[in-house]
Structure formats: C-alpha cells, structure tokens
Coordinates of C-alpha atoms and ligand atoms in Angstrom, one line a residue:
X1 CA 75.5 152.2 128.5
X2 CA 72.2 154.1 129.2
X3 CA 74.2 156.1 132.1
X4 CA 77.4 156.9 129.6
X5 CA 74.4 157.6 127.1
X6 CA 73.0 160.6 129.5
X7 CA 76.1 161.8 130.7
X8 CA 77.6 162.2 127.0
X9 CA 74.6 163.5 125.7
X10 CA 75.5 167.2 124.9
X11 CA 78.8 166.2 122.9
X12 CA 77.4 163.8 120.4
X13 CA 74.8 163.1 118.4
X14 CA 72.4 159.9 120.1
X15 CA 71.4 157.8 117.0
X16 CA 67.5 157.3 116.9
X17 CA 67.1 154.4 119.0
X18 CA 69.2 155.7 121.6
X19 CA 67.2 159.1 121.3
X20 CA 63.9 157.1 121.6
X21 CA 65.2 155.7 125.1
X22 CA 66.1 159.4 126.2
X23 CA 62.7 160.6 125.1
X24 CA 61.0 157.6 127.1
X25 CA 63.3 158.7 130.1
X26 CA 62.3 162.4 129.4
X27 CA 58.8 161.7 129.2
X28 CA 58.6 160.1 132.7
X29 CA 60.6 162.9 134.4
X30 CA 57.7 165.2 132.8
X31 CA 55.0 163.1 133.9
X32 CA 56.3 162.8 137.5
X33 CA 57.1 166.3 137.4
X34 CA 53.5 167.1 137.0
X35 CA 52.7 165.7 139.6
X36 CA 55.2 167.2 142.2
X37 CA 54.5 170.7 140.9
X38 CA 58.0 171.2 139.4
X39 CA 56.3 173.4 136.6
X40 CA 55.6 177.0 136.9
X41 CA 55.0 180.0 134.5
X42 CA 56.9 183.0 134.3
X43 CA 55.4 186.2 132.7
X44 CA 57.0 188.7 130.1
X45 CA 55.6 191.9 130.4
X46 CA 54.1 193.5 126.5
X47 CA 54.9 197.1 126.1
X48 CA 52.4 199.6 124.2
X49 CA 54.3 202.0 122.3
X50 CA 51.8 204.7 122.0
X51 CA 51.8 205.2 125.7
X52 CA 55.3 203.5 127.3
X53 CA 53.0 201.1 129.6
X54 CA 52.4 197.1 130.5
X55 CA 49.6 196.5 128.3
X56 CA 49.9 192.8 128.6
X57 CA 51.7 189.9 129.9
X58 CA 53.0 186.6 128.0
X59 CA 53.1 183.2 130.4
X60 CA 55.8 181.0 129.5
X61 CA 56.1 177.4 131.2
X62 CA 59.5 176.4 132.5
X63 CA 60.5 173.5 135.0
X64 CA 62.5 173.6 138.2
X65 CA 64.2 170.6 137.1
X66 CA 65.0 169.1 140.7
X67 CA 68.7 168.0 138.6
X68 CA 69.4 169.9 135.7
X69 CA 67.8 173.4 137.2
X70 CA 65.5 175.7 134.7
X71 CA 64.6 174.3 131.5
X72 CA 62.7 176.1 128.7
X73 CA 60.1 174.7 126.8
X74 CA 62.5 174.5 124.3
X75 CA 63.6 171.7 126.2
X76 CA 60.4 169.4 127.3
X77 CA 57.3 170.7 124.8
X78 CA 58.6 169.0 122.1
X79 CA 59.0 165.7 123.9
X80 CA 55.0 166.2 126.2
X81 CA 53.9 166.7 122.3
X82 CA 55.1 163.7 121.1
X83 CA 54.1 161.4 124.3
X84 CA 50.6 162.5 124.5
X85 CA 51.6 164.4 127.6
X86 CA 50.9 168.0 126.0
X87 CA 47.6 167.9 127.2
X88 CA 48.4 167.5 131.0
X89 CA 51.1 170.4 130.8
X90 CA 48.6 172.9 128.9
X91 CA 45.8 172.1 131.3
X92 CA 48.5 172.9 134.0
X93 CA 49.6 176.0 132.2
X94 CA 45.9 177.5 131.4
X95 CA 45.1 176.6 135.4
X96 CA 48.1 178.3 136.8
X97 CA 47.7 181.2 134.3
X98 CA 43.9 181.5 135.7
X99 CA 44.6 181.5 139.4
X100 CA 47.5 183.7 138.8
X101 CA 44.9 186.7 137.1
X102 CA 42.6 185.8 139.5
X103 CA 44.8 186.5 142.8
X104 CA 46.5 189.8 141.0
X105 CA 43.4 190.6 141.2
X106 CA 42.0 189.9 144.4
X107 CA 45.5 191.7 145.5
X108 CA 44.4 194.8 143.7
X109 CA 46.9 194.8 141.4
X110 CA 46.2 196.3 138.0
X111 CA 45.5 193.5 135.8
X112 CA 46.3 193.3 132.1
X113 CA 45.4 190.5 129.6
X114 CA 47.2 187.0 129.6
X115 CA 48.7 185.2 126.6
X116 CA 49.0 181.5 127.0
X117 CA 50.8 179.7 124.2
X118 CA 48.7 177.0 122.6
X119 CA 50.2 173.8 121.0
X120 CA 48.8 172.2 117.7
X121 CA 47.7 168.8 119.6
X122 CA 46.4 171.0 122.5
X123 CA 44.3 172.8 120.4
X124 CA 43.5 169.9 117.9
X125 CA 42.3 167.8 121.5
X126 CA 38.2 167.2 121.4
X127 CA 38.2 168.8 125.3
X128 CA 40.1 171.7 124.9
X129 CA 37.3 174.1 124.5
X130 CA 35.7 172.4 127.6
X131 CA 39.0 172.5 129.4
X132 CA 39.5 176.7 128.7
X133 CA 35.8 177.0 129.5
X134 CA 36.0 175.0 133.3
X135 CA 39.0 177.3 134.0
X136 CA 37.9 180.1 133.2
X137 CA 34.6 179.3 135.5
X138 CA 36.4 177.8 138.4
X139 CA 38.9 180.7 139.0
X140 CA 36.4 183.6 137.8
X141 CA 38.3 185.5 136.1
X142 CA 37.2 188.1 133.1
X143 CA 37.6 185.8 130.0
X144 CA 38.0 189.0 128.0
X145 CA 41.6 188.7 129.9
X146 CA 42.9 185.7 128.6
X147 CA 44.0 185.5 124.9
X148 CA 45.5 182.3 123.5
X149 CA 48.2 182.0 121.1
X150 CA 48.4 179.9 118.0
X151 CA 50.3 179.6 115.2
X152 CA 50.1 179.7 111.7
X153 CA 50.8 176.4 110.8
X154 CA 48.1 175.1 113.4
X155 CA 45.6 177.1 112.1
X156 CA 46.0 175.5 108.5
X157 CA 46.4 172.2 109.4
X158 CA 42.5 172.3 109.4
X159 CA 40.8 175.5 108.4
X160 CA 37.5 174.7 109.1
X161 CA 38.7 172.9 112.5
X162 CA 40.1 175.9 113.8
X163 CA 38.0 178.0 113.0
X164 CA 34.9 176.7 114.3
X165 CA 36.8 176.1 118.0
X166 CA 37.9 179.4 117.8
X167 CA 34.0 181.2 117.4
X168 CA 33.2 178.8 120.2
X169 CA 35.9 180.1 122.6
X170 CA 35.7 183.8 121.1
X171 CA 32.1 183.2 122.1
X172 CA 33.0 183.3 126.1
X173 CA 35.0 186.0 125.3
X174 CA 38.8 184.5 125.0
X175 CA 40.9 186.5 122.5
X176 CA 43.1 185.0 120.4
X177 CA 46.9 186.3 118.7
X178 CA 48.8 184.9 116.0
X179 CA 52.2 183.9 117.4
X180 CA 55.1 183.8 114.9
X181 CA 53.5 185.8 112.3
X182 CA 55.1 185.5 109.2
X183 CA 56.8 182.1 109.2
X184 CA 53.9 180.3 108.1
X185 CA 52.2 180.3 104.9
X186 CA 48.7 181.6 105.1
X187 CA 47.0 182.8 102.5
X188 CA 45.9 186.4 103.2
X189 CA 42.2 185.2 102.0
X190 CA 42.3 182.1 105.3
X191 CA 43.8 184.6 107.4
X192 CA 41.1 187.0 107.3
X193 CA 38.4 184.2 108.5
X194 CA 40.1 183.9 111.9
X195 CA 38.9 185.8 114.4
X196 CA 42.1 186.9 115.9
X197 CA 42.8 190.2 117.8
X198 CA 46.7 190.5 117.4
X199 CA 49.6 189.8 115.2
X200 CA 52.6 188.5 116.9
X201 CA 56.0 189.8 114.6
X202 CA 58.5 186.2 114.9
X203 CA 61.8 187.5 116.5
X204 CA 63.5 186.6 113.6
X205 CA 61.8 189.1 111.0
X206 CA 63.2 192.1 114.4
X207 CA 66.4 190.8 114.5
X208 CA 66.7 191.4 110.7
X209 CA 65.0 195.2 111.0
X210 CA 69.0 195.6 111.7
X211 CA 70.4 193.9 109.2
X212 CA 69.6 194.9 105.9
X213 CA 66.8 196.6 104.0
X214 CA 64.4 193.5 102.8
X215 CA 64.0 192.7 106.9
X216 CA 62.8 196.2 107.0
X217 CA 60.6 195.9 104.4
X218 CA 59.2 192.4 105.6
X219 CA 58.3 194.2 109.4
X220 CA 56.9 196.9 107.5
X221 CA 54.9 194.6 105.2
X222 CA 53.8 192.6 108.5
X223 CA 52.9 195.7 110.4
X224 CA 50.5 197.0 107.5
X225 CA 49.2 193.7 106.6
X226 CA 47.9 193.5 110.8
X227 CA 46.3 197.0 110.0
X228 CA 44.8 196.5 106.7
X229 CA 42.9 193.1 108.5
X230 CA 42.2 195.5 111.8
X231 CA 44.4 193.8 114.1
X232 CA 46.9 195.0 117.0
X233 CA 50.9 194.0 115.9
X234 CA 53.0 193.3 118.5
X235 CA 57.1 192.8 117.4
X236 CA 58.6 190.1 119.5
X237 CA 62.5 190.0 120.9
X238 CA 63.1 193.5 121.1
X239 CA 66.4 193.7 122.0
X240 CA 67.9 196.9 120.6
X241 CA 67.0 200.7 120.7
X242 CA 67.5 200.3 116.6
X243 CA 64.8 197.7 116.1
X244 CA 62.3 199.8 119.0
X245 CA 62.5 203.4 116.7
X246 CA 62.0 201.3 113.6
X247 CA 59.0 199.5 115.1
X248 CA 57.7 202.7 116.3
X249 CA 58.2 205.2 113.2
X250 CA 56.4 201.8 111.3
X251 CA 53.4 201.5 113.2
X252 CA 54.0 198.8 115.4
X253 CA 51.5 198.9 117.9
X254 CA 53.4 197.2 120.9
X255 CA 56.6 195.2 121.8
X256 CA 57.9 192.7 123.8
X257 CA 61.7 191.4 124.2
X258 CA 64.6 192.0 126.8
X259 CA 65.3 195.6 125.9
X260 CA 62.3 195.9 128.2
X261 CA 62.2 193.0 130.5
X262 CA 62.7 189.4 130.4
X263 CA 60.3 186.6 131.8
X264 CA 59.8 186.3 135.3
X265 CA 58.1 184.9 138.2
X266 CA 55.0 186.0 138.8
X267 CA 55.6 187.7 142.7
X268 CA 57.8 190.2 140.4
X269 CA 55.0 191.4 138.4
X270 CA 53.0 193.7 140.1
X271 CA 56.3 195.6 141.0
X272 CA 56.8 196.1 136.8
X273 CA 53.1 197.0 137.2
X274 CA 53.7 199.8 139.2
X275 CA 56.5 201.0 137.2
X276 CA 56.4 204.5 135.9
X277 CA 56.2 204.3 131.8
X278 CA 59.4 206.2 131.1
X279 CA 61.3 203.9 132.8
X280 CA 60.1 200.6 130.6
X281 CA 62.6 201.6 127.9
X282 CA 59.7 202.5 125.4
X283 CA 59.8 206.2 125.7
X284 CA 64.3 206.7 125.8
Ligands
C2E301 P1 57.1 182.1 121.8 O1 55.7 181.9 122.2 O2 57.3 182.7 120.4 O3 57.7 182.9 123.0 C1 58.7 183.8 122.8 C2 60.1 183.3 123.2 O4 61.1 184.3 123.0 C3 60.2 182.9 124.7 O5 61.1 181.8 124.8 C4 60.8 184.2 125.3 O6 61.5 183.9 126.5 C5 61.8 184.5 124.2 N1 62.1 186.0 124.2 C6 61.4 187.0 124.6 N2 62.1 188.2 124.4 C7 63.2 187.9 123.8 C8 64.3 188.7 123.3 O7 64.3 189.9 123.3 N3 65.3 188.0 122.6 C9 65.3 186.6 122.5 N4 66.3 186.0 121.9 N5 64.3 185.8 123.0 C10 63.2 186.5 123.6 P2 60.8 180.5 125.7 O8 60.2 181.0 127.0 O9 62.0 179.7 125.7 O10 59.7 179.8 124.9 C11 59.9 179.2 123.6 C12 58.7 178.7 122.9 O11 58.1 177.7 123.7 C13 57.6 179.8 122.9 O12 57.8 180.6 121.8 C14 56.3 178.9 122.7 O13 56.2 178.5 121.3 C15 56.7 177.7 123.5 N6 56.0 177.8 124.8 C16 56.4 178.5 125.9 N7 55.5 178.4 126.9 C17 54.6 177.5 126.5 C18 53.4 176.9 127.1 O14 53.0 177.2 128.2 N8 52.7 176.0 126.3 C19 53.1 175.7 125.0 N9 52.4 174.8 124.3 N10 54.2 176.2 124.4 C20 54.9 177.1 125.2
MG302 MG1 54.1 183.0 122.3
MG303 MG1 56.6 183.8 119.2
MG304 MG1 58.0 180.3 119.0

C-alpha cells in the first residue's frame, strides 16, 4: 500500500494519515540527503535599473534528488520546517553561500552582495545569530556582503524578538531585505523599527502591473512606501518588457525575474558577471 501510495501520489489527494507517512518518508530522504551533499544553491542574478548591471545575487537551495532529479524548495522546505530539520538545511545554505562569496573572491571575480532566504523557525532558533556569526568568521568574507531575507509575517510573529536579533546581526554588518513585501500585514508604524535595507515587491503584485490599473497602483504604492522609509525596492519575477518600463518610469530601484536571467549554478556566475549591461535586458 505504501508503494501504490507513492507511485499514485500526484493524481490523488493522500488523506492526512497517509500524508503523515509521506512526510516521515520525506523527512528521512532530507536528512540523508544532508549528509551526502545532494543540496546545492543556485544564484539569480538582481539587476539595477539605474545603470543595467548585477548589483546582487539571490541563493536559492534546490536538491539533486538522486530519483526524482531537481526539486525546489517548494518541494522539501515546507516538510525540513515542520520536522525540525530547517535548521540543518539553513546552516547548509548560509555555509555554502559563504564559501561560495569567499572563493568568487579569491578567483577575482567581482563580487556583489548575497541574499540568503531565512525561514520563520530558522530565525526564531536561540543559535541562529551564533550560527551567521561562525560563518561569516570561518569563511572571511565581508559581512557587509551577505543580507538575509525575511518576511513579513516572521517579523510580526514577535516584534520585539526580531527586532532585537536583527540589531545584533546588523551589528556585524549583515543587511537584511524584506522578501514578499506586500502580502503581509505590517503596520507602517512596526515596519519602520526594522532595520532593513531593501524591499522585495512579491511576484504577484508584478504580474498584476499587466493586468489592470489597481496592480499598478499597489507597485506604485509599494515602491513609494520603500522610499518614504529610505529603503532600496527591488520587483521580483520580472518577466515582461511591460512590467520592466512600468518598474522603471515608477521608481523601482532594481529587478530580478527571468526576463533577465533565471537561477543558476554558481560556476555560471562570474560569466553573467562579466556581461556587458546592455545585454542584461535592463537597458532594451
Ligand atoms: P522567494 O525567496 O520569494 O524566491 C523567489 C522565487 O521566485 C524563486 O523560486 C525563484 O526561482 C522564482 N522566480 C524568480 N524569477 C521569477 C520569474 O520571473 N517568474 C517566476 N514565476 N518565478 C520567478 P524558488 O527557487 O522555487 O523558491 C521558492 C521559495 O522557497 C523562495 O521564495 C523562498 O521563500 C524559499 N527558499 C528558497 N531557497 C531557500 C533557502 O535556502 N532557505 C529557505 N528557508 N527558503 C528558501
Ligand atoms: Mg527570497
Ligand atoms: Mg520573494
Ligand atoms: Mg516566497
């Protein structure tokens, strides 16, 4: 039954007990895929409009899935949250992301800043702030080129919380970017205390820039609301020349999404890096 369970599982819906089992099963594969270095990052380059260029770089996990090939977080964060295994896979992302700045730039190649995305219980765990501090040591990179990315909803859970390990991390010079902006519910008064550097525009609020005049008016609102608090706006899933000349006649200050380039493996950076602006997509 458990075999016909997996092998059906994309054409029915498991009831919850059955679900449970695949989880358990799930959380195992993770666990021993940790340890057989199945995991890697890609990166997704982050485009400054102003001047066409790489002004950053977004690390995304994925694992090389020895069966079922590349999965997306999508498909395993969910279930390492749940099974306390979130913790091993960030410390795996922040390490990885660390060596990776650090051998870019023992290879000469023109570094920009990091993102690494942050999950609620990863940030909520008592050694996090130890755990960003000892990699940033132990592969000596510039902290001031790694920024972490949270989301609203993890930064209300506990106000106080968050904002107190941020100061602390923001104190070794780690920057920090609101991912999703705009699907939460901050208050504008709570969103000021954070010290945050950047305001990530959720792909859904660009998708709509095409579709009708309120999802317009909620980038617009987004990308004035960044400025009024002093912070850099960044649209996410850019996909159309539309949405780019809307970003850019509103402000925006950068953009990231497959019109200019989708996440990759990192030996296929420093060939982006070298790229000459005009041919990024941000100056047509
Ligand atoms: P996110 O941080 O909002 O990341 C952006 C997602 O949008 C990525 O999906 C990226 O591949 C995708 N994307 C980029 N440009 C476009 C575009 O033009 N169109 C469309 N349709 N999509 C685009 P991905 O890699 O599947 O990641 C999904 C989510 O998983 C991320 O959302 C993030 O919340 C989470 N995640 C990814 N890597 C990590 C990680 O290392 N740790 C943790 N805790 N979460 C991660
Ligand atoms: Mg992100
Ligand atoms: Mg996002
Ligand atoms: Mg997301």
């Amino acid at each position: 039954a458990k075999e016909a369970g997996r092998n059906t599982f994309e054409f029915y819906r498991p009831d919850a007990g059955e679900e449970a089992g695949n989880n358990l099963l799930l959380l195992e594969e993770i666990r021993s895929g940790l340890t057989r270095g199945e995991f890697l990052l890609h990166y997704q380059p982050q485009i400054d409009l102003a001047s066409g260029r790489l002004c950053g770089l977004e690390a995304l996990v994925r694992w090389a899935h020895p069966q079922r090939g590349l999965l997306g977080p999508d498909q395993f964060i969910p279930v390492a949250e749940e099974g306390g295994l979130i913790h091993a896979l960030g410390k795996f992302v922040l390490k990885t992301a660390c060596r990776q700045l650090q051998a870019w730039q023992r290879q000469g190649v023109p570094v920009v800043p990091v993102s690494v995305n942050v999950s609620a219980r990863q940030f909520a765990h008592p050694g996090w702030t130890d755990l960003v501090r000892v990699q940033i040591e132990r592969s000596g990179i510039d902290p001031h080129q790694l920024e972490l990315e949270l989301t609203e909803s993890m930064l209300m859970r506990n106000v106080e919380q968050a904002i107190a390990t941020m100061h602390e991390l923001r104190a070794l010079g780690v920057t920090f970017a609101i991912d999703d902006f705009g699907t939460g519910y901050s208050s504008l008064s709570v969103l000021r205390s954070f010290p945050v550097s950047r305001l990530k525009i959720d792909q859904a609020f660009v998708r709509d820039i095409t579709r009708d005049t309120s999802g317009r008016g909620i980038a617009e609102a987004i990308i004035s609301l960044g400025h009024t608090l002093k912070l850099r706006v960044i649209a996410e899933g850019v996909e159309t020349p539309e949405q780019l000349e809307f970003l850019k006649a509103a402000g925006c200050d950068e953009a990231q999404g497959y019109l200019f380039a989708r996440p990759m493996p990192a030996d296929e950076i420093p060939g982006q890096l070298a790229r000459d602006p005009g041919q990024t997509g941000a100056e047509p």
